[in-house]
Coordinates of C-alpha atoms in Angstrom, one line a residue:
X360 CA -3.1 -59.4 56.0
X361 CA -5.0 -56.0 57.3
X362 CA -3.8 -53.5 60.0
X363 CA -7.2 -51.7 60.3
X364 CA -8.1 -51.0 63.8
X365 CA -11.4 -52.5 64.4
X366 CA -12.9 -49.3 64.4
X367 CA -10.7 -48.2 61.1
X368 CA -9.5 -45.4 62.6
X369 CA -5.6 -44.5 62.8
X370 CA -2.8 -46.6 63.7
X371 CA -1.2 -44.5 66.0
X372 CA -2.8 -41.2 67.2
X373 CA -0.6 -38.7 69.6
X374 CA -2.4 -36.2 70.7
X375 CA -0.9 -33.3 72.6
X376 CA 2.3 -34.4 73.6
X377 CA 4.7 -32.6 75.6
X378 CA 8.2 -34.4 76.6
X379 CA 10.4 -32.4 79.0
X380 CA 14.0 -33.5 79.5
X381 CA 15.4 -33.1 83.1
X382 CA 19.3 -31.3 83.4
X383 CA 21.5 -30.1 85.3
X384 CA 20.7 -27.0 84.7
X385 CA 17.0 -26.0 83.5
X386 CA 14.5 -28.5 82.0
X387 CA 14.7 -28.7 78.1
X388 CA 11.6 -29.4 76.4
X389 CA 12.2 -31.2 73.1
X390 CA 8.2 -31.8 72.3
X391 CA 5.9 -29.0 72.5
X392 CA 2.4 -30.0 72.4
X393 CA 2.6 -32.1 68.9
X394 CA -0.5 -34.2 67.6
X395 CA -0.1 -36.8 64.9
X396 CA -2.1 -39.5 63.3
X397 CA -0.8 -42.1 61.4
X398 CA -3.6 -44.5 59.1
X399 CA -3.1 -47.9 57.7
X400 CA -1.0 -48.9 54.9
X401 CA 0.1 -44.7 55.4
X402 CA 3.7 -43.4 55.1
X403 CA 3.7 -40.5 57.1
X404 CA 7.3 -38.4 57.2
X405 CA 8.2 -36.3 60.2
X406 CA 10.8 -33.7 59.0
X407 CA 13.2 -31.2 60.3
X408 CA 16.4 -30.7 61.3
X409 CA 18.6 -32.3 64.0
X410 CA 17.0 -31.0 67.6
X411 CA 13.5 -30.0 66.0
X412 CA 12.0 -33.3 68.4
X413 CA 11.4 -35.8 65.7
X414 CA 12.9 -38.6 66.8
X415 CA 12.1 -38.1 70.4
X416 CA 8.6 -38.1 69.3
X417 CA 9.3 -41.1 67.3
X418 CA 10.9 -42.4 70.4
X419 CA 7.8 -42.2 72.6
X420 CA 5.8 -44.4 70.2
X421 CA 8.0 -47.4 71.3
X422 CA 8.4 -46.5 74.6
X423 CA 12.1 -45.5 74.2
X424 CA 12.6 -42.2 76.1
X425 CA 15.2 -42.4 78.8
X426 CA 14.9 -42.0 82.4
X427 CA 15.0 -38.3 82.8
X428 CA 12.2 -37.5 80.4
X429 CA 8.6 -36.5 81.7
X430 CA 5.7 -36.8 79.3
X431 CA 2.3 -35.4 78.9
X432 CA -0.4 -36.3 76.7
X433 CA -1.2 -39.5 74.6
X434 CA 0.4 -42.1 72.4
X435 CA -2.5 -44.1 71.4
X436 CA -1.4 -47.3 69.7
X437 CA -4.1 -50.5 68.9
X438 CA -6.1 -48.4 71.7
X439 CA -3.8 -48.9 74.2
X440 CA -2.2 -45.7 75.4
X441 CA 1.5 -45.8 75.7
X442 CA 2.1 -43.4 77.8
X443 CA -0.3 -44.9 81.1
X444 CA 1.7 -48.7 80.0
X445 CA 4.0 -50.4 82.6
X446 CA 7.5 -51.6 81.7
X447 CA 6.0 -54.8 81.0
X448 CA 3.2 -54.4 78.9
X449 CA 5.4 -51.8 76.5
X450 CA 7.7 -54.8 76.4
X451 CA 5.1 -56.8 74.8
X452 CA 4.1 -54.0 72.4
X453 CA 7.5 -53.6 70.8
X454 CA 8.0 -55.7 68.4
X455 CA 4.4 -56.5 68.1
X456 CA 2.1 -53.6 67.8
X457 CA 5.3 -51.1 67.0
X458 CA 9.0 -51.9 65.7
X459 CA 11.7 -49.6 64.6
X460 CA 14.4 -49.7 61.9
X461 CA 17.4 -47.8 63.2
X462 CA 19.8 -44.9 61.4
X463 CA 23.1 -47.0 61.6
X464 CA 22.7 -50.9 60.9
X465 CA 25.9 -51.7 62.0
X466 CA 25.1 -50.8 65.5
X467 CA 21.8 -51.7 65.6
X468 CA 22.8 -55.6 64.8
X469 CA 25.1 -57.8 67.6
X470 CA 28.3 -58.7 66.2
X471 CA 28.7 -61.4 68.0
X472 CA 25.8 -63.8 66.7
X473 CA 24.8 -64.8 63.2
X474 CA 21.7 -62.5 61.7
X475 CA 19.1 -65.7 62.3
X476 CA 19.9 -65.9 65.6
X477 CA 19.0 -62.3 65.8
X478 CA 15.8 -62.5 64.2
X479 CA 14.9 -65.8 66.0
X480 CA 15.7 -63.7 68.9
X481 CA 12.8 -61.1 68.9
X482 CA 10.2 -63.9 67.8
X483 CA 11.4 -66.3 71.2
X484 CA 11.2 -63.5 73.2
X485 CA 6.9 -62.9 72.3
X486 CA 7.0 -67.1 73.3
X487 CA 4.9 -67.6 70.3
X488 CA 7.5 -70.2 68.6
X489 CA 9.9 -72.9 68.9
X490 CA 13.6 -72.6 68.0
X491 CA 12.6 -74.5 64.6
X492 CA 9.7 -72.4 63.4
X493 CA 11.8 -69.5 64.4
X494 CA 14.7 -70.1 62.2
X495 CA 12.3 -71.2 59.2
X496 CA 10.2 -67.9 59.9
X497 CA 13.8 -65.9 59.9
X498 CA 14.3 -67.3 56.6
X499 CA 11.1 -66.5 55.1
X500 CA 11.3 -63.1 56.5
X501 CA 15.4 -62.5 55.1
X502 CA 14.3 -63.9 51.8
X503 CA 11.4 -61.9 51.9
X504 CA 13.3 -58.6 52.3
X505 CA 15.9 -60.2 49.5
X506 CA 18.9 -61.2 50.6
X507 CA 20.0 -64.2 48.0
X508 CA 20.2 -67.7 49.4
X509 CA 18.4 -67.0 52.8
X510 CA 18.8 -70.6 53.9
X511 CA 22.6 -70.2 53.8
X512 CA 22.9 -66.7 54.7
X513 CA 20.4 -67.0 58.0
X514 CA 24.0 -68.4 59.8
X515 CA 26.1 -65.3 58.4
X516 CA 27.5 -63.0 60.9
X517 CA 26.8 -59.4 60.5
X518 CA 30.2 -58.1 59.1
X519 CA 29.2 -60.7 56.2
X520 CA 26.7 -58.6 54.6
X521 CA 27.3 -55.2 53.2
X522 CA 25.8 -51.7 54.5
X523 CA 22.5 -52.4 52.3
X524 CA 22.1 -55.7 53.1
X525 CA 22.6 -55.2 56.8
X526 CA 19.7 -52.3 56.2
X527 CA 17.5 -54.9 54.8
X528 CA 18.0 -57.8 58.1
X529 CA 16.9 -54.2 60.0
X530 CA 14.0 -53.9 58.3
X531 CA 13.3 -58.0 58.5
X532 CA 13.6 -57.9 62.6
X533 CA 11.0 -55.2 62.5
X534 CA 8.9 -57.0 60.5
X535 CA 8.9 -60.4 61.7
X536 CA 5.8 -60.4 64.2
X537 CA 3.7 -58.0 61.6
X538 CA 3.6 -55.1 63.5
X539 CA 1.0 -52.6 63.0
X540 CA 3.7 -49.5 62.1
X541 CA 7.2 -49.3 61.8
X542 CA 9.2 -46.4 62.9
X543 CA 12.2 -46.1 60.4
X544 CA 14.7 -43.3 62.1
X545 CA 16.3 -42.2 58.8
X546 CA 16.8 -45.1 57.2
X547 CA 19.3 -44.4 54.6
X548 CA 21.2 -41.8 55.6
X549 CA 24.5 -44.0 55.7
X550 CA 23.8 -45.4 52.3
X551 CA 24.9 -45.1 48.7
X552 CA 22.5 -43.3 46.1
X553 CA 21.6 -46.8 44.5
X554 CA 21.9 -48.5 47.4
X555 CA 19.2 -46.0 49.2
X556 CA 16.9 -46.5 46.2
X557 CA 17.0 -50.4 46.4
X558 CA 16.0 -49.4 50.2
X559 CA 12.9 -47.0 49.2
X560 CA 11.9 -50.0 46.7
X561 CA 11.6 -51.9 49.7
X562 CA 10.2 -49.3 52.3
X563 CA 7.7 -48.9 49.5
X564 CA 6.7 -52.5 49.4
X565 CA 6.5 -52.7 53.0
X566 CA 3.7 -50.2 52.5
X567 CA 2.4 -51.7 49.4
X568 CA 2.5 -55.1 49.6
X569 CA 2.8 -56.2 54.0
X570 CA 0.2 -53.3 54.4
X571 CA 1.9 -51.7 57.1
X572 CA 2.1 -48.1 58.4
X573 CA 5.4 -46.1 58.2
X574 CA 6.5 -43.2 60.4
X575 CA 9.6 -41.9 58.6
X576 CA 12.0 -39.5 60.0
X577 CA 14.5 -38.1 57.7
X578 CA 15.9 -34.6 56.9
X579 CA 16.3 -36.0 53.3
X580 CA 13.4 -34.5 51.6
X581 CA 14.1 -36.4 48.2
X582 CA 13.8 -39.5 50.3
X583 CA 10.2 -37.8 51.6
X584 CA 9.3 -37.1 48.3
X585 CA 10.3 -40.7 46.8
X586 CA 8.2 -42.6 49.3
X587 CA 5.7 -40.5 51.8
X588 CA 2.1 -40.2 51.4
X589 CA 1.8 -37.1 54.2
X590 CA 4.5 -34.8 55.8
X591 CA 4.7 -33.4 59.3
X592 CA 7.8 -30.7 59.4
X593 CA 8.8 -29.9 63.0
X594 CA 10.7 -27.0 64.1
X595 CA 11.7 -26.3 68.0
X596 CA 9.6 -29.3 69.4
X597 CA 6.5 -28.4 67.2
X598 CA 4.6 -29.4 64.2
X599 CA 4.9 -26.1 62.0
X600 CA 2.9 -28.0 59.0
X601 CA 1.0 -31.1 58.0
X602 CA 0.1 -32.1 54.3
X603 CA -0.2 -34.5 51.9
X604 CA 3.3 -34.8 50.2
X605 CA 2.4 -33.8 46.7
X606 CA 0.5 -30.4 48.5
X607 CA 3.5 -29.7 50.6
X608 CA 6.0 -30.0 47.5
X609 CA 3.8 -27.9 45.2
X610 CA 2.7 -25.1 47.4
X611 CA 4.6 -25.5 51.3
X612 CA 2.5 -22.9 53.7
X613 CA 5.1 -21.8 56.5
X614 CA 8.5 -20.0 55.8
X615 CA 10.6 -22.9 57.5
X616 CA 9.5 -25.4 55.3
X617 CA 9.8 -23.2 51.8
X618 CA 13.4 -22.4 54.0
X619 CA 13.9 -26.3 53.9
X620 CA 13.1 -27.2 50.9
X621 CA 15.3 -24.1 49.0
X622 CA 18.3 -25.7 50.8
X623 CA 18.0 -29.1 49.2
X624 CA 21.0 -29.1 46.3
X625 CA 19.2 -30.2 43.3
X626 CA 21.3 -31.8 40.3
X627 CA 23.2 -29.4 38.5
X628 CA 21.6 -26.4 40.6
X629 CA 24.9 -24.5 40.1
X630 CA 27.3 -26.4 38.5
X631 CA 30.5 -25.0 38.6
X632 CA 32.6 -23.7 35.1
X633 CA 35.7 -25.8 34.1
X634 CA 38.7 -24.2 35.5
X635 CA 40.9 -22.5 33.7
X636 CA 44.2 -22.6 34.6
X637 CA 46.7 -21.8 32.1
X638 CA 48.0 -25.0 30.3
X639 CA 51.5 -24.5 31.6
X640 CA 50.5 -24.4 34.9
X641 CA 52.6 -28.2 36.6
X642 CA 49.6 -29.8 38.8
X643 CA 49.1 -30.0 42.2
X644 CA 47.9 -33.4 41.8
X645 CA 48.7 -35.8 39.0
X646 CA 48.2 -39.7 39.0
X647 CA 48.9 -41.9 36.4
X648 CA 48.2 -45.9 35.9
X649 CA 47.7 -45.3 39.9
X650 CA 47.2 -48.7 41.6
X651 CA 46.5 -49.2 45.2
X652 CA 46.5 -52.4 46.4
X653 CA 46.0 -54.3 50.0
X654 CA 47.9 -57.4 50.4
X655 CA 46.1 -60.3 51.6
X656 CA 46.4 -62.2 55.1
X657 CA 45.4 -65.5 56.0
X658 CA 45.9 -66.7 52.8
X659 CA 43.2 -63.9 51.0
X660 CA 44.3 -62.9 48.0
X661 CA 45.2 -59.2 47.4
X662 CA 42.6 -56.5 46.7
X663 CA 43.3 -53.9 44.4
X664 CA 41.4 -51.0 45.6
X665 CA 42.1 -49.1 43.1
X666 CA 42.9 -49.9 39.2
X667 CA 45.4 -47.7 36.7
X668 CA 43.1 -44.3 37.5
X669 CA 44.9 -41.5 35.9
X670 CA 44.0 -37.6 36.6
X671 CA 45.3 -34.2 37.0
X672 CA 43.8 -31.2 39.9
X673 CA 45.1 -28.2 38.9
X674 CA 46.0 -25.2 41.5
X675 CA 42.8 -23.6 42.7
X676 CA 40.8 -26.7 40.6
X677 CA 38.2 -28.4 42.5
X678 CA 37.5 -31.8 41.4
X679 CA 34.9 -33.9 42.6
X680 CA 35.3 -38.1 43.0
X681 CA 32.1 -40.1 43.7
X682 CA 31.1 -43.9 43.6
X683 CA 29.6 -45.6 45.9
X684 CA 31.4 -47.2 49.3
X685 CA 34.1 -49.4 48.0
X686 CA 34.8 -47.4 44.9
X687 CA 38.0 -46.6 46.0
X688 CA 37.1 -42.8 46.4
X689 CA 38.1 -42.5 50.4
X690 CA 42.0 -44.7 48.9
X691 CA 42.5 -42.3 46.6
X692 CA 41.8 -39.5 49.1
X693 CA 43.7 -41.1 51.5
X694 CA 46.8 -42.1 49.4
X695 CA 47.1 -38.1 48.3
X696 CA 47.3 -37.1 51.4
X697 CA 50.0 -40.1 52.4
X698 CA 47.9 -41.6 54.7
X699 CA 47.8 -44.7 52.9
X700 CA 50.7 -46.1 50.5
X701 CA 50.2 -45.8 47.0
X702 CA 51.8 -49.4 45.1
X703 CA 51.9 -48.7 41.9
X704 CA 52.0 -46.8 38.3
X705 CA 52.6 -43.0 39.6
X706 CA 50.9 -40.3 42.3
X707 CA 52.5 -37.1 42.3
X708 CA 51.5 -34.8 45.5
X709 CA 53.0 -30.7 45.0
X710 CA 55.9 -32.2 42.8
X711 CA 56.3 -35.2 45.1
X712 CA 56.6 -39.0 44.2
X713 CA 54.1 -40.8 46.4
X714 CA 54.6 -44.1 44.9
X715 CA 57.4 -45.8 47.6
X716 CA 57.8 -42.4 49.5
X717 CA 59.7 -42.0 52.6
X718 CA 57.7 -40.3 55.1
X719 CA 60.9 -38.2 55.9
X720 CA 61.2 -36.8 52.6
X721 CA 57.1 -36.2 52.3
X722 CA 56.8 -34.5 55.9
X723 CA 57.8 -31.1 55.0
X724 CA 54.8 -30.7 52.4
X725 CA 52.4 -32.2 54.8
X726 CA 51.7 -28.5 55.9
X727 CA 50.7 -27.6 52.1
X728 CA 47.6 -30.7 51.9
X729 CA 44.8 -30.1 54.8
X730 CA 42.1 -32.9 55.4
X731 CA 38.7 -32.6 56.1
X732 CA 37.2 -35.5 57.4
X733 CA 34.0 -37.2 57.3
X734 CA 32.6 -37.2 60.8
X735 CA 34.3 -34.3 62.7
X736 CA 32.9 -36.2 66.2
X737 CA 35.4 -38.6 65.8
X738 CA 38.1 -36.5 63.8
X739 CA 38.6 -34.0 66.9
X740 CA 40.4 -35.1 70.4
X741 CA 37.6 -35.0 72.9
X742 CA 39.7 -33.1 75.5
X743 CA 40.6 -30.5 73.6
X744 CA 38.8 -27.1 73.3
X745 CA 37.9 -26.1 69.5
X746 CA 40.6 -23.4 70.0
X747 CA 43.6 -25.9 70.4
X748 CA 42.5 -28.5 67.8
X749 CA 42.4 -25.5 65.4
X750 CA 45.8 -24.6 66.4
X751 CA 47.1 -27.8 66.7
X752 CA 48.8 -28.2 63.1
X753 CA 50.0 -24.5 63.6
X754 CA 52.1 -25.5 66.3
X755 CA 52.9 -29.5 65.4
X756 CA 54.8 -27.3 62.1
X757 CA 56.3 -25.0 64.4
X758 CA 54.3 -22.0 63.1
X759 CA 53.2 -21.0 66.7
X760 CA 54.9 -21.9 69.4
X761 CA 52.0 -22.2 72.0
X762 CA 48.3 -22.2 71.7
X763 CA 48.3 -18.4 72.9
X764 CA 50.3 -17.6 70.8
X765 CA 48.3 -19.0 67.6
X766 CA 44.9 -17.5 69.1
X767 CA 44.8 -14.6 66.9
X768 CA 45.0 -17.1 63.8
X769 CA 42.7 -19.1 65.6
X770 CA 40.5 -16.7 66.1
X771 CA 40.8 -15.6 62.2
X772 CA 40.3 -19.1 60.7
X773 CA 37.1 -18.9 63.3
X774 CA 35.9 -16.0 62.0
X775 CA 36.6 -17.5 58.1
X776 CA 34.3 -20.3 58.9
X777 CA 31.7 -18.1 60.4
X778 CA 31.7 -19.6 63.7
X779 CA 32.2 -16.8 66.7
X780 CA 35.7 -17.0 68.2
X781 CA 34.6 -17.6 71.7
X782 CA 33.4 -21.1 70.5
X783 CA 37.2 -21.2 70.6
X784 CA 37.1 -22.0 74.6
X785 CA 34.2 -24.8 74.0
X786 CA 34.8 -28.2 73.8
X787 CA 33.7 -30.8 70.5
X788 CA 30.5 -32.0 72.5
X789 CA 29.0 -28.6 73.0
X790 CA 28.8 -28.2 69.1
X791 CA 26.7 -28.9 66.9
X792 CA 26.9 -31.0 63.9
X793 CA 27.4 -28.5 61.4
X794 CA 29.4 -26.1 63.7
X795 CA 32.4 -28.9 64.6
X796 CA 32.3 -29.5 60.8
X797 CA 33.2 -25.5 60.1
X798 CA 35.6 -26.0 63.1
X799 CA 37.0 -29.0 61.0
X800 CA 37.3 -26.9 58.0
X801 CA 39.0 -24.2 59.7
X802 CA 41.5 -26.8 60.9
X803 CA 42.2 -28.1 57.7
X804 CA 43.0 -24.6 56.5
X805 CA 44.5 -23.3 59.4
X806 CA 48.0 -23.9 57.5
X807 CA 47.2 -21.9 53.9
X808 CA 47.3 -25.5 52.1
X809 CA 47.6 -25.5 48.7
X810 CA 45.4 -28.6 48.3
X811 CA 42.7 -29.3 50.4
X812 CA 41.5 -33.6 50.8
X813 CA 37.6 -33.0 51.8
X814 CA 36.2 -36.5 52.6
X815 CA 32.6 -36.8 52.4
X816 CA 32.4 -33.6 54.9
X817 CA 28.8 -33.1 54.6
X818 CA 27.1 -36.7 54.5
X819 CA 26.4 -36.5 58.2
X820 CA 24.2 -33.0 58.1
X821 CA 20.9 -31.8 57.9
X822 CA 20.3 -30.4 54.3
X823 CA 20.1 -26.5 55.8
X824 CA 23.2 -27.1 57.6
X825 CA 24.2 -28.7 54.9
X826 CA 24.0 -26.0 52.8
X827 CA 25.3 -23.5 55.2
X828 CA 29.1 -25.5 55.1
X829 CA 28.7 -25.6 51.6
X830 CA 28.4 -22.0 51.3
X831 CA 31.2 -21.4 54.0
X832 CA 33.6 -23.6 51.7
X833 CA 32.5 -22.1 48.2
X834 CA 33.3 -18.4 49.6
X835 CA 36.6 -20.0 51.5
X836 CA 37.8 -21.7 47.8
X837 CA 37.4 -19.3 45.6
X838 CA 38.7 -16.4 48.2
X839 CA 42.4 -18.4 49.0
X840 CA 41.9 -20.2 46.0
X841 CA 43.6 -23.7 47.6
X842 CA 43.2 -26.8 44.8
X843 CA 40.6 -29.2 46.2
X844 CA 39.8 -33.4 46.0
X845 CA 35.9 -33.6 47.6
X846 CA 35.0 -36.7 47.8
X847 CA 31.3 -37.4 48.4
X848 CA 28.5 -39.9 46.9
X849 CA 26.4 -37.3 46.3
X850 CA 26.3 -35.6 42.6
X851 CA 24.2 -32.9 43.7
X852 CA 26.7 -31.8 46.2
X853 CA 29.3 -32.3 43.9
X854 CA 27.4 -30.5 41.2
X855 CA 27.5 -27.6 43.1
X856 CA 31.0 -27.3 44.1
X857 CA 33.1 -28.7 41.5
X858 CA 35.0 -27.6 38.1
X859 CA 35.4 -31.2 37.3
X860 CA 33.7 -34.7 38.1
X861 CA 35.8 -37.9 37.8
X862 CA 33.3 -41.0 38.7
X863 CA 34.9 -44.6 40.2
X864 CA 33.5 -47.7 40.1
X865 CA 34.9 -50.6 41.6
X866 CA 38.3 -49.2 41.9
X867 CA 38.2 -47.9 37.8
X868 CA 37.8 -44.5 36.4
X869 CA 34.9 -44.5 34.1
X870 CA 34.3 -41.1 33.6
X871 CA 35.7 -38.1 33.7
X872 CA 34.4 -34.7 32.5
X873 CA 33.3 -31.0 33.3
X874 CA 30.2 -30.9 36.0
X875 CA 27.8 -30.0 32.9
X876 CA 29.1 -32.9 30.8
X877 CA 29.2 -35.6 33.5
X878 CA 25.6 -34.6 35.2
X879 CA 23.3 -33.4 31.8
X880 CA 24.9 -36.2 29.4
X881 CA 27.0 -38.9 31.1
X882 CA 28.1 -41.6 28.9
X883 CA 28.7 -45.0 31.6
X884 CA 25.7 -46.5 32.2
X885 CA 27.1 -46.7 35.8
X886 CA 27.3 -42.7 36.2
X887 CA 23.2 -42.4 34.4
X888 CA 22.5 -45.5 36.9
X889 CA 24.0 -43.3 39.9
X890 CA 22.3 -40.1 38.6
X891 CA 19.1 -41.8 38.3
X892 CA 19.0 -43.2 41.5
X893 CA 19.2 -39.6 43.6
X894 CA 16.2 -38.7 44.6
X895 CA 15.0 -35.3 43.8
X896 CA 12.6 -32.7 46.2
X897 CA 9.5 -33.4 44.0
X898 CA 7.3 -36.2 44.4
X899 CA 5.8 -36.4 40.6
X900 CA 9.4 -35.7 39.2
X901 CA 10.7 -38.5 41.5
X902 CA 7.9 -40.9 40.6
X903 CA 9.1 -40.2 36.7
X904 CA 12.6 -40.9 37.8
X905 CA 11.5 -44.1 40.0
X906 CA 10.1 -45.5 36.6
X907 CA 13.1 -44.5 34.8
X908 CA 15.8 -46.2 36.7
X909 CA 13.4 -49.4 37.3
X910 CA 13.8 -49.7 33.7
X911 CA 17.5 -49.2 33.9
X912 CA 18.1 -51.7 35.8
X913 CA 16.2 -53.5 33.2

């Protein structure tokens, strides 16, 4: 099936759009005069960092800006302009002419009804099928996508299927009435490594093999290198660049993009040197046979999260633990910092028994272990300012005895972290991404721990604000020299940071090793199936690498 226009021209063409958000206080225009094209069969990537205007532009394609948005210009779309349509008629579009895949599956999917329904949904809505050939055609389209057994599976709910497969129903919906293009909104940003390649595989074939047009907007440029045919980088509501991937890669023309691109962590960039603490030096963390296991309800068996993983962190160590989700990495994490009971073999925290510990007896070297967690929107009370989360653990341990009080440590952890100390007085939602995660930092600090639990503290960020935490937490480590678990699933992060890699899959430790050993010659075919599925910020290396771990996976 073709998706030429009748005249071949492009897909979608916006030319000279402006969009203008109306505030409380003055206007904020997110899209400053931007033109685009996107042909048939044509991945085109829109890049940039959070608040450059991608996905409002992205947003306008479908029809999807919210009340208080003015636009100028034109979103031409099967020669219809978008802009000049009534409620109505962009009704009809969506779905039809245009569809989106969404960032977070789980949210973009209805808990409440099986995935068929869901699919059958969109189709019964364009009145162009009966409830029987719209089940059979949300079978043909889940199998089509692959998910196993679609005849069975079309009557699942969605907390059946797991994060990639709940990415794959996504990308079914938008496909079920053959759109002309598909918006994907960074499509695999909450995914594993190999679970983001299996997704790629299947953007690709989208492309490839359904012939349709992509617009895809990531900030992951090894994702933009695996699968885009042209890039457009944004900066402050404009296109800054446009070029064919391979051209941008090889030779990028502005300063923000070459800024971009430098801030990607590349595998084994600057892997860190084995610590060397002296061998009579007690750990600060030491697990041996550790088991963690759930017990079952409802008559479910048990699940051992974790399986007889033995390991040491020595003081000032930092070790890094990646798998993908439901390794048992976040347990682990989560047991050390007595936040979740350990069951069995032995998990000693600064000297301390964790295996059947009383919390009483644990509580007075909670001050020594700070946590960093994953999404600091969620880790931080809304209705407090930055300034009394910070001090919060200063005075829950009695080291302040009032938030005035603590504001000159406050304002020194602020300062640490690189964040100016009036953001003190500001509240979570009037930071940014990458500021509340310093914030976080500085909270998990703000007690001189001896060992700091970092979960996964820069999945959520654009790679340059990305790298700015990263640098922030290097400095921070080596300066107060605190012992550190980060947990992440992403080697090159981990490359970068840590003395030591241990590597879980399915609750088992199946390496363990210096960063150089574990990244340039890992021995489990699960770790050289994990390292071969990152994707990497050049599109011919990446292709190499493509072929590589398709034969891998044999």
């Amino acid at each position: 099936m073709t998706t030429h226009d009748a005249d071949g021209g492009p897909v979608v063409d916006i030319r000279d759009l402006h969009i203008t958000f109306a505030t409380d206080g003055e206007p904020v225009r997110a899209v400053d005069g931007v033109s685009l094209h996107v042909n048939p069969g044509e991945v085109l990537a829109v890049v940039g960092e959070s608040g450059s205007g991608k996905t409002v532009t992205a947003k306008s394609v479908l029809g999807l800006l919210p009340d208080n948005a003015s636009v100028e210009g034109a979103v031409v779309l099967a020669g219809s302009d978008l802009v000049q349509l009534k409620p109505g008629e962009l009704r009809k579009a969506r779905g039809r002419d245009v569809a989106m895949v969404f960032q977070e599956p789980s949210t973009a999917l209805n808990p409440v009804y099986t995935v068929g329904w869901q699919l059958a949904e969109g189709l019964r809505a364009h009145g162009e099928y009966s409830k029987k050939e719209a089940r059979a055609r949300a079978v043909e389209m889940l199998g089509k996508v692959g998910i196993p057994d679609p005849s069975t599976r079309v009557d699942h709910y969605p907390h059946q299927f797991s994060g990639g497969q709940k990415q794959r129903i996504v990308i079914a919906m938008a496909l079920a009435l053959d759109p002309k293009v598909i918006v994907a909104d960074e499509p695999t940003t909450a995914l594993d490594v190999t679970v983001q390649a299996e997704i790629l595989d299947l953007l690709r074939a989208v492309r490839d093999e359904f012939g349709r047009a992509i617009i895809l907007i990531t900030h992951n440029m090894g994702v933009v290198a695996d699968l885009a045919d042209r890039v457009a980088v944004m900066y402050r509501g404009k296109v800054v660049e446009q070029a064919p991937a391979r051209e941008l890669f090889a030779a990028p023309q502005h300063e923000y993009t070459r800024q971009l691109l430098r801030a990607v962590p590349r595998l084994g960039a600057a892997i860190g040197t084995p610590a060397t603490a002296p061998a009579a030096t007690e750990p600060v963390v030491r697990a041996r046979d550790l088991e963690i296991v759930y017990p079952g309800r409802l008559r479910q068996p048990d699940f051992r999260a974790v399986n007889r993983v033995s390991f040491d962190i020595a003081p000032g160590e930092v070790l890094g633990l990646v798998g993908e989700s439901g390794s048992g990495k976040t347990t682990i994490g989560r047991a050390i910092a007595g936040l979740t009971r350990a069951t069995g073999g032995s998990l000693q925290v600064l000297g301390h028994e964790m295996v059947g510990f009383k919390e009483k007896a644990f509580r007075p070297l909670r001050a020594r272990v700070g946590f960093v967690f994953q999404d600091p929107a969620t880790s931080f009370n809304p209705l407090l300012t930055i300034g009394e989360a910070v001090a919060e653990p200063l005075l829950i341990h009695g080291r302040a005895k009032d938030v005035a009080a603590a504001q000159s440590r406050v304002n020194e952890l602020l300062d640490a972290v690189h964040l100016p100390t009036h953001y003190a007085e500001r509240y979570p939602h009037e930071l940014s991404g990458g500021q509340r995660q310093r914030a976080s930092l500085a909270r998990g600090l703000a007690l001189d721990p001896d060992l700091l639990v970092a979960d996964e503290p820069t999945s959520a960020l654009d790679v340059s604000v990305q790298a700015k935490v990263l640098e922030v937490f290097s400095e921070l480590q080596e300066r107060l020299g605190f012992a550190t678990l980060f947990i992440s699933h992403d080697l090159a992060v981990v490359g970068m940071l840590a003395d030591r890699i241990a590597v879980l899959y399915r609750g088992d430790l199946v390496e363990l090793g210096t960063g150089e050993q574990v990244l340039q010659t890992p021995q489990h075919p699960y770790t050289q199936k994990l390292l071969a599925s990152v994707p990497v910020p050049d599109p011919v290396e990446q292709q190499q690498r493509r072929e590589a771990l398709a034969a891998l996976r044999g």
